[in-house]
Amino acid sequence: LGGVLATGHAPKTDRRLLLYAWLAGATAVAAVGLWHFASRSMLIEADGVMRIRAFYGSPNNLALYLERSLAVTLALGLFMRARRLQILWLIMAAVQGTALLLTFSKGALFIGVPVMLATLWLGGLWLLRKRHQSTRPLWLLAGVALLGLLLLLPFLGTERLAGLFDLSQGTGFLRLQLWRSSWQMALDHLPFGVGPDNFLYAYRSGYILPQAWQEPN
């Protein structure tokens, strides 16, 4: 894709247009998810919470998409030179971030988002010092992290978050069994694996452990 863009008449403009279209699409998807949450439609109830999924089959799919777009949107909102556009990016980041929280994806909320915020903070520190600019945006980033934590507080007592580190039952237990099966599958099919989109079929036809029978998918 980069090679194709480089051959255009205005590759810099083309790249910017492609980036803006992607982030606008991510914001639209997030807005649809928020509408579903407000209207109590297209939601998935799991472990005491209602999870949004927008157009995806699983809330985790939506989270996987939004955690990537949110990183770029936040970076533009915090570190872009054009002030008026910064406000627009921050509004879009707020929409995406709220939707990401409402996916209740534990992988995104407790691994993806903290790593993303730490990376943005360190990268922002380097960039702002290089530009000889104020580090005030980094305080805003810290505020975003604190706000996200505060929004999660009411849900800490739910089964989904309360049992986060319980590996003896629930999704934590099933994930542990899945990872064990995945490791064995990888060892048996070195170096190329089982092929694109074949994991599920290989897993439930021969690698699923007996104790994980409740969730073959």
Coordinates of C-alpha atoms in Angstrom, one line a residue, residues 87-188:
I87 CA -10.2 19.5 19.4
L88 CA -11.8 17.4 16.7
W89 CA -9.4 14.5 17.3
L90 CA -10.0 14.6 21.0
I91 CA -13.7 14.4 20.5
M92 CA -13.3 11.4 18.2
A93 CA -10.9 9.8 20.7
A94 CA -13.6 10.3 23.4
V95 CA -16.1 8.5 21.3
Q96 CA -13.7 5.6 20.5
G97 CA -12.5 5.4 24.1
T98 CA -15.9 5.2 25.6
A99 CA -16.9 2.5 23.1
L100 CA -13.7 0.6 23.9
L101 CA -14.5 0.6 27.6
L102 CA -18.0 -0.7 27.0
T103 CA -16.6 -3.7 25.1
F104 CA -15.4 -4.9 28.5
S105 CA -12.6 -6.7 26.8
K106 CA -10.2 -7.7 29.5
G107 CA -7.3 -8.0 27.1
A108 CA -7.9 -4.5 25.8
L109 CA -8.6 -2.8 29.1
F110 CA -5.9 -4.4 31.2
I111 CA -3.1 -5.0 28.7
G112 CA -3.8 -3.1 25.4
V113 CA -4.9 0.2 26.7
P114 CA -2.2 0.6 29.5
V115 CA 0.6 -0.3 27.0
M116 CA -0.9 2.1 24.5
L117 CA -1.0 5.0 27.0
A118 CA 2.5 4.3 28.3
T119 CA 3.8 4.2 24.7
L120 CA 2.0 7.5 23.9
W121 CA 3.4 9.1 27.0
L122 CA 7.0 8.1 26.4
G123 CA 6.7 8.9 22.7
G124 CA 5.1 12.2 23.4
L125 CA 7.8 13.1 25.9
W126 CA 10.4 12.5 23.3
L127 CA 8.5 14.4 20.6
L128 CA 7.7 17.5 22.8
R129 CA 11.3 17.8 24.0
K130 CA 12.5 17.5 20.4
R131 CA 10.1 20.4 19.5
H132 CA 11.0 22.3 22.6
Q133 CA 7.3 22.4 23.5
S134 CA 5.5 22.3 26.8
T135 CA 4.8 18.8 28.2
R136 CA 1.3 19.9 29.2
P137 CA -0.3 17.3 26.8
L138 CA 1.3 14.5 28.8
W139 CA -0.8 15.7 31.9
L140 CA -3.9 15.6 29.7
L141 CA -2.9 12.0 28.7
A142 CA -2.6 11.1 32.4
G143 CA -6.0 12.6 33.0
V144 CA -7.4 10.4 30.2
A145 CA -6.0 7.4 31.9
L146 CA -7.4 8.4 35.3
L147 CA -10.8 9.1 33.7
G148 CA -10.9 5.7 32.1
L149 CA -10.1 4.1 35.5
L150 CA -12.8 6.1 37.2
L151 CA -15.4 4.9 34.6
L152 CA -14.4 1.3 35.3
L153 CA -14.8 1.6 39.1
P154 CA -18.6 1.0 39.1
F155 CA -18.0 -2.3 37.3
L156 CA -15.3 -3.7 39.5
G157 CA -17.8 -5.7 41.5
T158 CA -19.2 -7.4 38.5
E159 CA -18.4 -11.1 37.9
R160 CA -16.5 -10.2 34.7
L161 CA -13.9 -7.9 36.5
A162 CA -14.0 -9.4 40.0
G163 CA -12.9 -12.7 38.7
L164 CA -10.1 -11.3 36.5
F165 CA -7.3 -13.3 38.2
D166 CA -9.4 -16.4 39.0
L167 CA -7.9 -19.1 36.8
S168 CA -9.9 -21.9 38.5
Q169 CA -13.2 -21.2 36.8
G170 CA -15.0 -19.0 34.2
T171 CA -13.3 -17.4 31.3
G172 CA -9.9 -17.2 33.0
F173 CA -9.9 -21.0 33.4
L174 CA -11.0 -21.5 29.8
R175 CA -8.4 -19.1 28.4
L176 CA -5.7 -21.0 30.3
Q177 CA -6.8 -24.3 28.7
L178 CA -6.9 -22.6 25.3
W179 CA -3.4 -21.3 25.6
R180 CA -2.1 -24.7 26.6
S181 CA -3.8 -26.2 23.6
S182 CA -2.5 -23.5 21.3
W183 CA 1.1 -24.0 22.5
Q184 CA 0.8 -27.7 21.8
M185 CA -0.7 -27.0 18.3
A186 CA 2.2 -24.6 17.6
L187 CA 4.8 -27.3 18.6
D188 CA 3.1 -29.9 16.4

